[in-house]
Coordinates of C-alpha atoms and ligand atoms in Angstrom, one line a residue:
X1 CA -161.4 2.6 -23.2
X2 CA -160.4 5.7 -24.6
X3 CA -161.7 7.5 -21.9
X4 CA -159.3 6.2 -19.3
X5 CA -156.6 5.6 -22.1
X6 CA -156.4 8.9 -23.6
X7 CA -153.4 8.6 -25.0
X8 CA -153.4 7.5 -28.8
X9 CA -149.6 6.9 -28.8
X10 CA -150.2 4.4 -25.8
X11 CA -154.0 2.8 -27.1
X12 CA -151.3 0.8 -29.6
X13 CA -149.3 -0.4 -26.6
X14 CA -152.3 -2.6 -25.1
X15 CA -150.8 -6.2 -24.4
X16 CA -151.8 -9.2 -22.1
X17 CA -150.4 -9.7 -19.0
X18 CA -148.7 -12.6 -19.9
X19 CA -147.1 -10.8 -22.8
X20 CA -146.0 -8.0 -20.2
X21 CA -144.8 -10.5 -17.5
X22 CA -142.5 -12.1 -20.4
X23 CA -140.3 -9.3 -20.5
X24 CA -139.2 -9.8 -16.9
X25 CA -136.0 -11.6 -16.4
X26 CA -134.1 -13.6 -13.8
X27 CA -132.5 -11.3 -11.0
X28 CA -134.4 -8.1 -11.9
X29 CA -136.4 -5.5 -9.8
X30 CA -139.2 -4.3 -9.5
X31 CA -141.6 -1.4 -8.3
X32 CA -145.0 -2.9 -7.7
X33 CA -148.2 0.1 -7.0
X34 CA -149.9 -1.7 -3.7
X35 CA -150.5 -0.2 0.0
X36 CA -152.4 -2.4 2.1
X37 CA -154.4 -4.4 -0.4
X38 CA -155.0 -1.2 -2.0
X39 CA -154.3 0.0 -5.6
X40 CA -152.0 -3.0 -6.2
X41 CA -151.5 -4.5 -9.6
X42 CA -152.3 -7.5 -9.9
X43 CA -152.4 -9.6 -13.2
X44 CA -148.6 -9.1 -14.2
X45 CA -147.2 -10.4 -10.7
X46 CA -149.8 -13.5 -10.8
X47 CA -148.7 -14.0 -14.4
X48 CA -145.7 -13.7 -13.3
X49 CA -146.3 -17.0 -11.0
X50 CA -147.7 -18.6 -13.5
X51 CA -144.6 -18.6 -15.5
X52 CA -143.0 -20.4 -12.2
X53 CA -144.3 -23.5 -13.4
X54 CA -142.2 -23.9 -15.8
X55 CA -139.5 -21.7 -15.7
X56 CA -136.6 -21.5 -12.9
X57 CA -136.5 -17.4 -12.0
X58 CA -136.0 -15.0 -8.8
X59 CA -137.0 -11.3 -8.8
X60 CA -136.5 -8.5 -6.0
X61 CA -140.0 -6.8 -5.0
X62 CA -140.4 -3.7 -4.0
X63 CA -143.8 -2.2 -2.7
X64 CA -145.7 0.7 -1.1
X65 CA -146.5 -2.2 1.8
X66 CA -148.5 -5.4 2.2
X67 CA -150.5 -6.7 -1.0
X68 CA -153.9 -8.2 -1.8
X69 CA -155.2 -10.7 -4.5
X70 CA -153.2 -13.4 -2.8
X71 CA -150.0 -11.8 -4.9
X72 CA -147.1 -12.1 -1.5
X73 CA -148.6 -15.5 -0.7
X74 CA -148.3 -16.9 -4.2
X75 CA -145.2 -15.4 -5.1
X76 CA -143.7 -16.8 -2.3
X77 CA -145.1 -20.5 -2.5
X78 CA -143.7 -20.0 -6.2
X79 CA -140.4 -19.2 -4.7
X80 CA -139.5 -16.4 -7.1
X81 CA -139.1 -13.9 -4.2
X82 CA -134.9 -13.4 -3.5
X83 CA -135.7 -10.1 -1.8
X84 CA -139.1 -8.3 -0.2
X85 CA -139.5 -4.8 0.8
X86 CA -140.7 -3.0 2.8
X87 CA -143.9 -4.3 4.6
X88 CA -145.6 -8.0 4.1
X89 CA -148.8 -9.0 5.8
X90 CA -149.1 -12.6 4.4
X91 CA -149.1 -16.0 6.4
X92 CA -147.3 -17.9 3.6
X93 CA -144.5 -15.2 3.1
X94 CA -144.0 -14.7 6.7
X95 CA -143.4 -18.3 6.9
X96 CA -140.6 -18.3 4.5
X97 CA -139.4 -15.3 5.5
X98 CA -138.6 -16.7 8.9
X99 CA -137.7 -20.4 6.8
X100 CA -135.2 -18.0 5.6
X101 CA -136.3 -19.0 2.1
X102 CA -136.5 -14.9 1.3
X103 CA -135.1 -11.9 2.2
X104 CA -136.7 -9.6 3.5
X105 CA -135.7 -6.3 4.4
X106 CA -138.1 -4.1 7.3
X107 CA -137.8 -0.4 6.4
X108 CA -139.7 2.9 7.3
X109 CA -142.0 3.3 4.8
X110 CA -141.2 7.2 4.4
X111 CA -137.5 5.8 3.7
X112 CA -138.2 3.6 1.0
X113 CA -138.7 6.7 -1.8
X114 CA -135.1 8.6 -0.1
X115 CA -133.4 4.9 -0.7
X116 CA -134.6 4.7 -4.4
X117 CA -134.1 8.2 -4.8
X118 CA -130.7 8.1 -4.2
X119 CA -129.8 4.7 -5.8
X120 CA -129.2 2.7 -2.6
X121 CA -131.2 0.2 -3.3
X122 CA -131.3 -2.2 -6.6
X123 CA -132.1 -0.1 -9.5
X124 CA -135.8 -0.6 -10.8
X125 CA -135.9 -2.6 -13.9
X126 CA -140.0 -2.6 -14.2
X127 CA -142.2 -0.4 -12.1
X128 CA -145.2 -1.9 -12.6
X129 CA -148.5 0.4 -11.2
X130 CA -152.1 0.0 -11.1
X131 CA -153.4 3.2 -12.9
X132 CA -157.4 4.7 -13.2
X133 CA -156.4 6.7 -16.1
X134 CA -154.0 7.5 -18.7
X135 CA -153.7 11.3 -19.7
X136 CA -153.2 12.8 -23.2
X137 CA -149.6 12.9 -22.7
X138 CA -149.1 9.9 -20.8
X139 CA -149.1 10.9 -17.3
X140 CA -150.6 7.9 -14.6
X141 CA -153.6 8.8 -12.7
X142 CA -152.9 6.4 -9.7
X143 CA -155.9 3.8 -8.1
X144 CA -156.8 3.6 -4.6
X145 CA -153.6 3.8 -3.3
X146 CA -150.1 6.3 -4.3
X147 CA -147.3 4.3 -1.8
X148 CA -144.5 4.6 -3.8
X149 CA -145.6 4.7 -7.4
X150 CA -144.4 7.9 -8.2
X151 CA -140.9 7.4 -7.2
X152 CA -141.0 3.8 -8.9
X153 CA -142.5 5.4 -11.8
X154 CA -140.1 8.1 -11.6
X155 CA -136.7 5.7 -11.3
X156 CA -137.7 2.7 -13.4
X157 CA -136.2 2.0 -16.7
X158 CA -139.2 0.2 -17.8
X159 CA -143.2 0.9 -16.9
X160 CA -145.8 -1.5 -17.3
X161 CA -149.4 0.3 -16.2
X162 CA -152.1 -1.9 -15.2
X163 CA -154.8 0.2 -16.1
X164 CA -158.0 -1.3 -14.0
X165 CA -161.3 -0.4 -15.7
X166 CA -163.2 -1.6 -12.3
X167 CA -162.0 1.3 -10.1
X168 CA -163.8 4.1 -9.8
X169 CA -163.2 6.7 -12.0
X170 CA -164.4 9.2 -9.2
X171 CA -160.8 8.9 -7.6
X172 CA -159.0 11.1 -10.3
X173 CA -158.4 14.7 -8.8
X174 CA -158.3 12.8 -4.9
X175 CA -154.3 12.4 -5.1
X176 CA -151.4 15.0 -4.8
X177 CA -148.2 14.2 -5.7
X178 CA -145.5 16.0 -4.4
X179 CA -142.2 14.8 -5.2
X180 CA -139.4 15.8 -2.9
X181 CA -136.6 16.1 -5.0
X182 CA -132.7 15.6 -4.6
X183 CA -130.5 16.2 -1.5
X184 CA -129.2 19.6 -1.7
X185 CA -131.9 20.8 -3.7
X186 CA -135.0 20.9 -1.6
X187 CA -137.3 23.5 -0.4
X188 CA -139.7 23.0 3.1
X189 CA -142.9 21.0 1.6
X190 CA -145.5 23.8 2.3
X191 CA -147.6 21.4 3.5
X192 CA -149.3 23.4 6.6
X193 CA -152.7 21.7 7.0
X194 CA -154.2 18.3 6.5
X195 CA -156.3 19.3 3.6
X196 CA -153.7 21.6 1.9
X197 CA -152.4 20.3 -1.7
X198 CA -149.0 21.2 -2.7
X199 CA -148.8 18.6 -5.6
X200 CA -150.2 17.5 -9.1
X201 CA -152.9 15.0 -9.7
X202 CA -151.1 12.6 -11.8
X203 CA -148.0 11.3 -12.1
X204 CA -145.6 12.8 -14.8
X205 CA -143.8 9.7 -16.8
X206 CA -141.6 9.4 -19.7
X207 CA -143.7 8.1 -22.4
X208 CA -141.1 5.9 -24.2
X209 CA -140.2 4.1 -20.4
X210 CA -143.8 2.7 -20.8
X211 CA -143.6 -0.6 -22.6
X212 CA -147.2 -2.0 -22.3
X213 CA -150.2 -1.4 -20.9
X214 CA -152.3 -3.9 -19.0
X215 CA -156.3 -3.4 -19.0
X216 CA -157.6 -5.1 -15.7
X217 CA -161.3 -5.7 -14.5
X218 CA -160.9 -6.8 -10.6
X219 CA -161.3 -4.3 -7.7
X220 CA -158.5 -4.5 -4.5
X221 CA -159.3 -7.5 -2.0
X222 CA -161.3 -6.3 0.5
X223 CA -160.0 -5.7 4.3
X224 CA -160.7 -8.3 6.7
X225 CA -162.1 -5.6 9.0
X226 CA -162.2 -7.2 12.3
X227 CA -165.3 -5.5 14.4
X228 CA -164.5 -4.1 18.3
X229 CA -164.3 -7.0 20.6
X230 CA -164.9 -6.0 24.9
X231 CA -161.3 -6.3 24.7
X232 CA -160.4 -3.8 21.7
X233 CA -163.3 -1.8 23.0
X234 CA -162.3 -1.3 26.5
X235 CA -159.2 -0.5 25.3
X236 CA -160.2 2.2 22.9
X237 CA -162.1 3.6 26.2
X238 CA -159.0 3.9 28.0
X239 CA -157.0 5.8 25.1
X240 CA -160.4 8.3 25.3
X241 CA -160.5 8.8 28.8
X242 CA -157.2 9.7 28.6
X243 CA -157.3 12.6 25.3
X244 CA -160.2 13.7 27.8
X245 CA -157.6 14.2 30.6
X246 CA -155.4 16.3 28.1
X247 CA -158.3 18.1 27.1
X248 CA -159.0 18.9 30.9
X249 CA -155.4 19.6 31.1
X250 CA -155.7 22.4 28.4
X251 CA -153.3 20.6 26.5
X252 CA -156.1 19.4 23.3
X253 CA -159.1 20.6 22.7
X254 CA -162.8 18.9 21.3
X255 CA -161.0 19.1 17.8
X256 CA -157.9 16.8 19.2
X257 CA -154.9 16.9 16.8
X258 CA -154.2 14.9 13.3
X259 CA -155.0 12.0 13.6
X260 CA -152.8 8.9 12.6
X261 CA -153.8 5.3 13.4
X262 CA -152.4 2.1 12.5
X263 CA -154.0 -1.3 10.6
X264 CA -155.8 -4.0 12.8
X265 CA -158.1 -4.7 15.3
X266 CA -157.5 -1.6 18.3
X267 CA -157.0 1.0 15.7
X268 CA -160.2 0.1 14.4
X269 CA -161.6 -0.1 17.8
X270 CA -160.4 2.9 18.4
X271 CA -162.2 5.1 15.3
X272 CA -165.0 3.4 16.3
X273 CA -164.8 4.4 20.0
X274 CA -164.5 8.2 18.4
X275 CA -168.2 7.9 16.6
X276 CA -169.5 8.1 19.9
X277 CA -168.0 11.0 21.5
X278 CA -167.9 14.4 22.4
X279 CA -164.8 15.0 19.8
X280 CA -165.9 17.4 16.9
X281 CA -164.6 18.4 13.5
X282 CA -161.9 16.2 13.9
X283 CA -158.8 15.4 11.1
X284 CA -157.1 12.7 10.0
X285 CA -153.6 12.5 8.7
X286 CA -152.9 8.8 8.0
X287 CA -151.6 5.8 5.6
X288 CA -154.5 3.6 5.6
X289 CA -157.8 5.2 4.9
X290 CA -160.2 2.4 6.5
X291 CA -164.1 1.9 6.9
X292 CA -164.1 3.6 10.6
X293 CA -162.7 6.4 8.5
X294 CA -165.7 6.7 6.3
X295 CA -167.8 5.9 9.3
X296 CA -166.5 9.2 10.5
X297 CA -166.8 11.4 7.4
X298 CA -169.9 10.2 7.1
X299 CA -171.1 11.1 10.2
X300 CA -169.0 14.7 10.3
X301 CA -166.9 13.9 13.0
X302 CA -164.3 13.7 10.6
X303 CA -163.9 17.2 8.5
X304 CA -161.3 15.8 6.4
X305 CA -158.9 12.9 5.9
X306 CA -155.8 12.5 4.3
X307 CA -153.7 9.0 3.5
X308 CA -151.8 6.9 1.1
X309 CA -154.3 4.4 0.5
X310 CA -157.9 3.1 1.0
X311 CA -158.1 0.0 2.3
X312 CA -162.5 -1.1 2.3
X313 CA -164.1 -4.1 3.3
X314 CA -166.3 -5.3 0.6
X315 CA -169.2 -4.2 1.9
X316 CA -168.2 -0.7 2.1
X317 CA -167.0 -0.5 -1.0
X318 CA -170.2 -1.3 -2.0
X319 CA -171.4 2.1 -0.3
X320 CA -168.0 4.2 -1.0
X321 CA -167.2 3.4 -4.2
X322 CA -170.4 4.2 -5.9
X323 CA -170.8 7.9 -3.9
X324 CA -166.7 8.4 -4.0
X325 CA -167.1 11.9 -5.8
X326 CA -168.8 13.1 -2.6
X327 CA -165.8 12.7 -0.9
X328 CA -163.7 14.8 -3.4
X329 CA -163.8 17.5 -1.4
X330 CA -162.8 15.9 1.7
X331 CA -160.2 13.2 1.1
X332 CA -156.5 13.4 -0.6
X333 CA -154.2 10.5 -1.3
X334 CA -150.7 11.4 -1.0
X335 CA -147.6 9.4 -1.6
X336 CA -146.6 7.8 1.2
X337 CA -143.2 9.5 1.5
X338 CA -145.6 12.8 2.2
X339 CA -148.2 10.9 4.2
X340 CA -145.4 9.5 6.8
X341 CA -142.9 12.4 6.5
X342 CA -141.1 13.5 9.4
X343 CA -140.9 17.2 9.0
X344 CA -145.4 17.2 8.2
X345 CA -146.0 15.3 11.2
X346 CA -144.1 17.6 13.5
X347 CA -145.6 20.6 12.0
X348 CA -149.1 19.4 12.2
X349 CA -148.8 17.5 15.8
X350 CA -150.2 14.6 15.0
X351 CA -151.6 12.0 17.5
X352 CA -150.4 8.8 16.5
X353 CA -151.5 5.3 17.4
X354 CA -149.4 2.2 16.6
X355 CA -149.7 -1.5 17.6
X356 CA -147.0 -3.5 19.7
X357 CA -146.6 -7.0 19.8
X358 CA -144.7 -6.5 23.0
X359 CA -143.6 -3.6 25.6
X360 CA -141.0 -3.6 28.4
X361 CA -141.6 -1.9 31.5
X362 CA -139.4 1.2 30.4
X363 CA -141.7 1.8 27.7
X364 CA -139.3 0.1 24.7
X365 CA -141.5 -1.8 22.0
X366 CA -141.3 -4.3 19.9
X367 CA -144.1 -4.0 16.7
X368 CA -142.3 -6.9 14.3
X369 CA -140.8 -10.1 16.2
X370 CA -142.7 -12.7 18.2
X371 CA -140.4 -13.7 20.9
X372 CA -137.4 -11.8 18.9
X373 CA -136.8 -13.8 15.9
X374 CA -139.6 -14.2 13.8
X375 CA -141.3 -11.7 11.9
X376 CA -145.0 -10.8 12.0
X377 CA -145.5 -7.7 9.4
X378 CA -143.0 -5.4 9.7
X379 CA -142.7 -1.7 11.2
X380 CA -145.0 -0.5 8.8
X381 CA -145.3 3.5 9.5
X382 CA -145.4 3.3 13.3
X383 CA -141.3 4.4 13.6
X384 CA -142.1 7.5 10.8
X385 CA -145.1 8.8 13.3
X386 CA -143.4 7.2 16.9
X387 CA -140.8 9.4 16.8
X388 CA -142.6 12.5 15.3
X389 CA -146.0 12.6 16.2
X390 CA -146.8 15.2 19.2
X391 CA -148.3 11.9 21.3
X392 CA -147.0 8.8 20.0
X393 CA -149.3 6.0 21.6
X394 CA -148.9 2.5 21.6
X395 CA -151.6 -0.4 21.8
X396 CA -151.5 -4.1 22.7
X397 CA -153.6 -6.5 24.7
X398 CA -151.8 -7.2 28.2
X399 CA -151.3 -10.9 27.4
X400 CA -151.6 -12.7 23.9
X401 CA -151.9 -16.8 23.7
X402 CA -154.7 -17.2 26.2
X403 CA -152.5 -15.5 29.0
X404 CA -149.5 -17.4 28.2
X405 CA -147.3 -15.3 27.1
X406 CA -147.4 -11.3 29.0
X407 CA -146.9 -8.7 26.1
X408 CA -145.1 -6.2 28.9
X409 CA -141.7 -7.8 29.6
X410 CA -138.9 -7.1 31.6
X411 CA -136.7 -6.3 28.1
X412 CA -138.6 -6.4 24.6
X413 CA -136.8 -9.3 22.5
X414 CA -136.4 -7.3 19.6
X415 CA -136.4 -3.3 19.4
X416 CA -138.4 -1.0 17.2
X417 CA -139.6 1.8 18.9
X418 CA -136.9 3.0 21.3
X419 CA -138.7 4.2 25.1
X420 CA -138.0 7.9 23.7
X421 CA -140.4 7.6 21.1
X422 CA -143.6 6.2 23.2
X423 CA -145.3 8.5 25.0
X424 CA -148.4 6.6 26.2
X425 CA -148.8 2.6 26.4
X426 CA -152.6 1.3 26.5
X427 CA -153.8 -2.0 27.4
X428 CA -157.3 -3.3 28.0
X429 CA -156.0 -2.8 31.9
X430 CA -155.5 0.9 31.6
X431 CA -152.9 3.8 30.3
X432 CA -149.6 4.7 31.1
X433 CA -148.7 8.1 30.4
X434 CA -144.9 7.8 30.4
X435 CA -144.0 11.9 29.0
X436 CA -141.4 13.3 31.4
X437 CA -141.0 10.2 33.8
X438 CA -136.9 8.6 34.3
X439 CA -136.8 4.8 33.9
X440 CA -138.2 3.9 37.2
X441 CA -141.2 5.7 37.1
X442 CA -142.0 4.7 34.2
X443 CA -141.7 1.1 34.8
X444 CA -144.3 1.4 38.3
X445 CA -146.7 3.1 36.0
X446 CA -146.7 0.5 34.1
X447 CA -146.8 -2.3 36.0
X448 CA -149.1 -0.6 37.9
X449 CA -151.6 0.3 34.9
X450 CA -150.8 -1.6 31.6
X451 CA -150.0 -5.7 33.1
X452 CA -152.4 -8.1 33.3
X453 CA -152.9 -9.4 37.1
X454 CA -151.4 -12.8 36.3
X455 CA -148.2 -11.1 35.6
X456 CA -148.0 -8.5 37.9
X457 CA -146.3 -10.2 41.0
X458 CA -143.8 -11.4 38.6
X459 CA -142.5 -8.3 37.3
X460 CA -142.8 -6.8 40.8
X461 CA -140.5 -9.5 42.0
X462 CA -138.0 -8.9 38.8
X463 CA -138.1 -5.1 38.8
X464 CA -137.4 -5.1 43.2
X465 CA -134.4 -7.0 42.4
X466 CA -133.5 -5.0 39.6
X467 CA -134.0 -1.9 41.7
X468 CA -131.4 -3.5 44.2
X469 CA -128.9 -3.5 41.5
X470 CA -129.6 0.0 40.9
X471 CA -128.7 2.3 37.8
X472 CA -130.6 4.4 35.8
X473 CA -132.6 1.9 33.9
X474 CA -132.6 -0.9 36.6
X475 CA -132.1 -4.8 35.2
X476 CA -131.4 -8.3 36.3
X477 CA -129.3 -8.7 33.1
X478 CA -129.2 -12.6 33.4
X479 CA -132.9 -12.8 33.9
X480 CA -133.8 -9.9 31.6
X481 CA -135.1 -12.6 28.7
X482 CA -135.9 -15.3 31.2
X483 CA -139.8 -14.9 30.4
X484 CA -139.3 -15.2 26.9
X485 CA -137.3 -18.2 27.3
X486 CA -139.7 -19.8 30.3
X487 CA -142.1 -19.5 27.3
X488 CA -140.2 -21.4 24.8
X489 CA -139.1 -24.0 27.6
X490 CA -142.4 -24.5 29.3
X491 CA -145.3 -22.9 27.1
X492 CA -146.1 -20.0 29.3
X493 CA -144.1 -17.2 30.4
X494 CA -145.4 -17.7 33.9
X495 CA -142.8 -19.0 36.7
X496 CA -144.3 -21.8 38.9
X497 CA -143.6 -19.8 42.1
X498 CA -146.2 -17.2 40.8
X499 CA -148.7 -19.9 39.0
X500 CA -150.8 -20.0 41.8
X501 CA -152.2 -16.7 41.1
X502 CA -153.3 -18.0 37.7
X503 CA -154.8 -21.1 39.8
X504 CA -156.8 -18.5 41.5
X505 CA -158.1 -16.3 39.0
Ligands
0RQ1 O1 -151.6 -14.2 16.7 O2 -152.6 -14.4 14.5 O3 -151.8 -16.4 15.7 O4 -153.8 -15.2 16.6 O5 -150.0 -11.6 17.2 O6 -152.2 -10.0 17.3 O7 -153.7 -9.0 19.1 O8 -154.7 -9.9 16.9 O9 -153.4 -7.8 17.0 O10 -154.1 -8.0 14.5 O11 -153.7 -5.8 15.7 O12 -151.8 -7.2 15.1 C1 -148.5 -5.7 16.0 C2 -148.9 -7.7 14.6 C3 -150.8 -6.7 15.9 C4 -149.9 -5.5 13.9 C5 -149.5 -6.4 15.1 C6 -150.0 -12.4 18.3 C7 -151.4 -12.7 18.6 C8 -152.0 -12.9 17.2 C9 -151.9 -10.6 16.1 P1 -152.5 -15.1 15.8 P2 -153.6 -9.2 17.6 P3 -153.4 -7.2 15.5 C10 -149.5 0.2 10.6 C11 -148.4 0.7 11.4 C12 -147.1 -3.3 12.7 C13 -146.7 -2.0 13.4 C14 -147.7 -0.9 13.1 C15 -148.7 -5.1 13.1 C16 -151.2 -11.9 16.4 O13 -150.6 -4.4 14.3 O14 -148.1 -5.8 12.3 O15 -148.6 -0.7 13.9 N1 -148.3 -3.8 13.3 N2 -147.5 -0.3 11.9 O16 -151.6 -13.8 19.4 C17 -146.3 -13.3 20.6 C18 -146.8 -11.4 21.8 C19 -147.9 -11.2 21.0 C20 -148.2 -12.1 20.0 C21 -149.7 -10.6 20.0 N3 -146.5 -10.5 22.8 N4 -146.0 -12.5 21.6 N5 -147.4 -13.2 19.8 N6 -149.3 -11.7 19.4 N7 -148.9 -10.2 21.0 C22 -149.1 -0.7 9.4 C23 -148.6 0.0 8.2 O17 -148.0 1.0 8.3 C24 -148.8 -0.6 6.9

C-alpha cells in the first residue's frame, strides 16, 4: 500500500466507504471521477445507496459523463439524485429522467470545467475521484479516466480519493493535466500536436481538503462493445469511400486528420473499417479510448492516440491492461476540458464523427431526444467537435424501429447540432456531403443519398410542396412534425398514401 499511498500524512486517513459516505449530507454536491465507465469511483456512491434504505436524502451529481458499476442506475432507483450532470447512459436514470423524477441538466462536456470554474454551478461539497496513486505530497495520480477530476479536485471543499489497488499501475506518467486557468488570465494552450504534453502528470491538491481515503479492489465495468453488423459496416464503407474522395480531391492525404469518434455501434464500425485500409500512420484525438483503438495501435495504423478515458471490454482489458506500459509512449489521457476544447480541435483539424438519433433534410440533428421529448444520453462531446472539427460527420441508420420510424425528417424534433455545424451525414444508404450547399441542395442530396427507399417518396412529396411555398429554407410549417406525430398516432411514421411502397418492398 505504501507504494500507491505514499503519503505518510494520508496512510492515517484510510477509512471505509461507509465511514466516507457518512459525511455526506442532504442537498450537497458532488464531483464524482467517471467518463464512460471509466475511472469512476465506485464504493462511496454505492455506499452512498446503501444509506437510502434507511435514511431520507437528495444529492446533486456531477461527472466527467456516463458511469459504470451500475452507480446512475442505482442512485436513481434509490431516488437520491435531485440533479445529474452532464452525460447519463443508463436505462433506469433515463427513465426517471424523462418521469421527471430528476433533473437533469445536458451540457457540453468541455463546458462543464468553465461552469465550475467560475462558480456557476452549485459549489462542490465532496469531489470524490478514483486515484492509482497518491504522491509524497499528496498530489492524485488519476485511473483510467481524467474527465473532470482535476477541476472537481481543484474546487471542492472536501476530497475523498478512492484509491483502486486493481488498476494498473502502468497508467501513471499516461495523463497530462493542463489546467486552463481564470478568465482574463489565460495564455493559448500550446498544444500543437496530438502527442504534445503541456501539462503535469498528477493532479496538485490541498492536502488538508482530503478527508479520507478509500482503498478499492474492482476494475471499471467493461464496455458492451457491440461488433460491426452489415448495417454498421456498410456504413463505415460509405464514410471511407468518401475520405478517399477527399484524398483524390487533394484535400487529405493517406495520414487523414485527428481523428475523433464518438461511443456506440458505427463509431466502432467505423475504427474497425480503418484496420483494413490503405490509411497509414494515422492519429487519434478523442474522449473515449475504445478497443478498435487498441486494435489500431496495435496494428500501427494508429501512431498515437490521445483521450479522456479508456473505455475496454473485458476481454481486452485482459490483453491491455497487463502490456499497458507499452503504450506509454503512445497514449495520453487529458482532461476532458483539453480533450474536447474548441481552440485544439481547430488547430489540429480534426475529423470528427458523432451519432444522430435523427436528421432533417437541411442537415439539422438531433443526438438526445427520441421523438423531441425524451432523452436518450445526452450530447455528450459531439457539439464541442461539431462545430470545431475541420469535417464534422454525422452517423445514423436511415430508419430505426424496424422501418417505422425514418431518422431523416422534414424538421428534427429537438435541435442539437445546428445544419452549420454538420458537414457530412452517412447512412447505410450512402453520404451526403453538404459543405458549401444553400438549404435546397442540401436537402436533394439528402434525400437523394441518406433516406431509406420506404421514405423517399414521402419526403419528395413534402419537400415539392415545401418548395412551392418557397424561401430560403423551404417548409410546410403545419406539416413540418406531422411524421413524428403520424408515429405517435399510428405506430409508423409512414402515411397510408405512400404504404404501398412498404407493401412492395
Ligand atoms: O433503441 O435501444 O430501444 O434498441 O436509439 O440506437 O442505432 O443502436 O445506435 O447505440 O449508436 O446510439 C445517438 C443514442 C445512438 C448514441 C445514440 C433508437 C434505436 C435504439 C440506439 P433501442 P442505435 P447507438 C459521444 C459523443 C450522443 C451523441 C454523441 C448517443 C437506440 O450514439 O447517445 O455521439 N450519442 N456524443 O432504435 C427514435 C429515432 C431513432 C431511435 C435510433 N430516429 N427515433 N429512436 N433510435 N434512431 C458520447 C460522449 O461524448 C460521452
Amino acid at each position: 500500500i505504501t507504494k500507491q499511498l505514499r503519503s505518510k500524512e494520508l496512510q492515517k486517513k484510510i477509512v471505509s466507504a461507509g465511514e466516507a459516505a457518512s459525511w455526506i449530507k442532504d442537498g450537497m454536491t458532488l464531483g464524482l471521477s467517471g467518463f464512460t465507465r471509466a475511472g469512476d469511483a465506485k464504493a462511496v456512491p454505492l455506499a452512498l445507496v446503501d444509506r437510502a434504505k434507511d435514511e431520507n436524502f437528495k444529492v446533486n451529481v456531477y461527472t466527467g459523463a456516463s458511469l459504470g458499476s451500475d452507480i446512475d442506475k442505482l442512485m436513481a432507483e434509490a431516488g437520491i439524485i435531485h440533479k445529474r450532470l452532464p452525460f447519463q447512459a443508463d436505462a433506469s436514470m433515463r427513465k426517471k429522467i424523462n418521469e421527471g423524477e430528476l433533473l437533469f441538466t445536458d451540457q457540453h462536456l468541455s463546458h462543464v470545467a468553465e461552469m465550475v470554474r467560475s462558480d456557476v454551478l452549485n459549489p462542490i461539497d465532496f469531489a470524490i475521484i478514483e486515484a492509482v496513486a497518491i504522491t509524497e505530497e499528496g498530489d492524485i495520480i488519476p485511473s483510467t479516466s481524467v474527465g473532470n477530476s482535476a477541476i472537481f479536485l481543484e474546487k471542492a471543499e472536501n476530497i475523498i480519493i478512492e484509491l483502486n489497488l486493481a488498476q494498473p499501475a502502468a497508467l501513471e506518467g499516461m495523463h497530462d493535466i493542463y489546467e486552463a486557468g481564470e478568465y482574463g488570465k489565460r495564455l493559448p494552450i500550446a498544444l500543437t500536436s496530438v502527442d504534445g504534453r503541456i501539462g503535469t502528470n498528477k493532479v496538485k491538491v490541498e492536502l488538508d481538503k482530503i478527508k479520507g481515503i478509500v482503498l478499492t479492489h474492482d476494475l471499471d465495468s467493461p464496455s458492451t462493445i457491440v461488433p460491426p453488423d452489415e448495417e454498421t459496416a456498410i456504413m463505415a464503407n460509405h464514410l471511407i469511400e468518401f475520405l478517399r474522395e477527399e484524398i483524390k480531391a487533394g484535400r487529405l492525404t493517406k495520414e487523414l486528420a485527428p481523428l475523433q469518434s464518438g461511443i456506440g455501434s458505427v463509431a466502432n464500425a467505423v475504427l474497425h473499417g480503418l484496420l483494413d485500409s490503405e490509411f497509414e500512420n494515422l492519429e487519434v484525438y478523442s474522449e473515449v479510448l475504445q478497443d478498435a483503438v487498441f486494435d489500431l495501435l496495435d496494428s500501427d495504423k494508429v501512431r498515437f492516440a490521445s483521450g479522456c478515458s479508456i473505455t475496454l471490454s473485458q476481454e481486452k482489458m485482459k490483453t491491455v491492461f497487463p502490456k499497458l506500459d507499452q503504450y506509454k509512449d503512445k497514449l495520453v489521457l487529458r482532461p476532458q476540458e483539453i480533450s474536447n476544447h474548441p481552440e485544439i480541435i481547430r488547430r489540429l483539424g480534426l475529423i470528427s464523427i458523432n451519432t444522430a438519433i435523427e436528421a432533417d433534410i437541411y442537415g439539422n440533428v438531433n443526438s438526445t431526444h427520441v421523438c423531441g421529448t425524451k432523452m436518450m444520453n445526452g450530447i455528450g462531446g459531439s457539439g464541442d467537435f461539431a462545430r470545431n472539427s475541420r469535417l464534422a460527420i454525422f452517423v445514423t441508420k436511415s430508419v430505426a424501429k424496424h422501418g417505422d420510424i425514418s431518422s431523416i425528417v422534414p424538421f428534427i424534433s429537438h435541435v442539437d447540432h445546428t445544419e452549420h455545424d454538420v458537414d457530412v451525414l452517412v447512412t447505410e444508404q450512402g453520404y451526403a456531403d453538404l459543405r458549401g450547399l444553400a438549404p435546397v441542395e442540401r436537402a436533394r442530396l439528402i434525400i437523394q443519398n441518406c433516406m431509406h427507399p420506404l421514405y423517399k417518396e414521402q419526403m419528395t412529396a413534402y419537400f415539392e410542396e415545401a418548395l412551392k411555398r418557397g424561401g430560403q429554407t423551404p417548409h410546410v410549417l403545419e406539416k413540418a412534425f406531422s411524421w413524428h406525430l403520424n408515429y405517435a398516432e399510428t405506430g409508423t411514421m409512414l402515411e397510408p398514401e405512400f404504404s404501398a411502397v412498404k407493401q412492395h418492398n
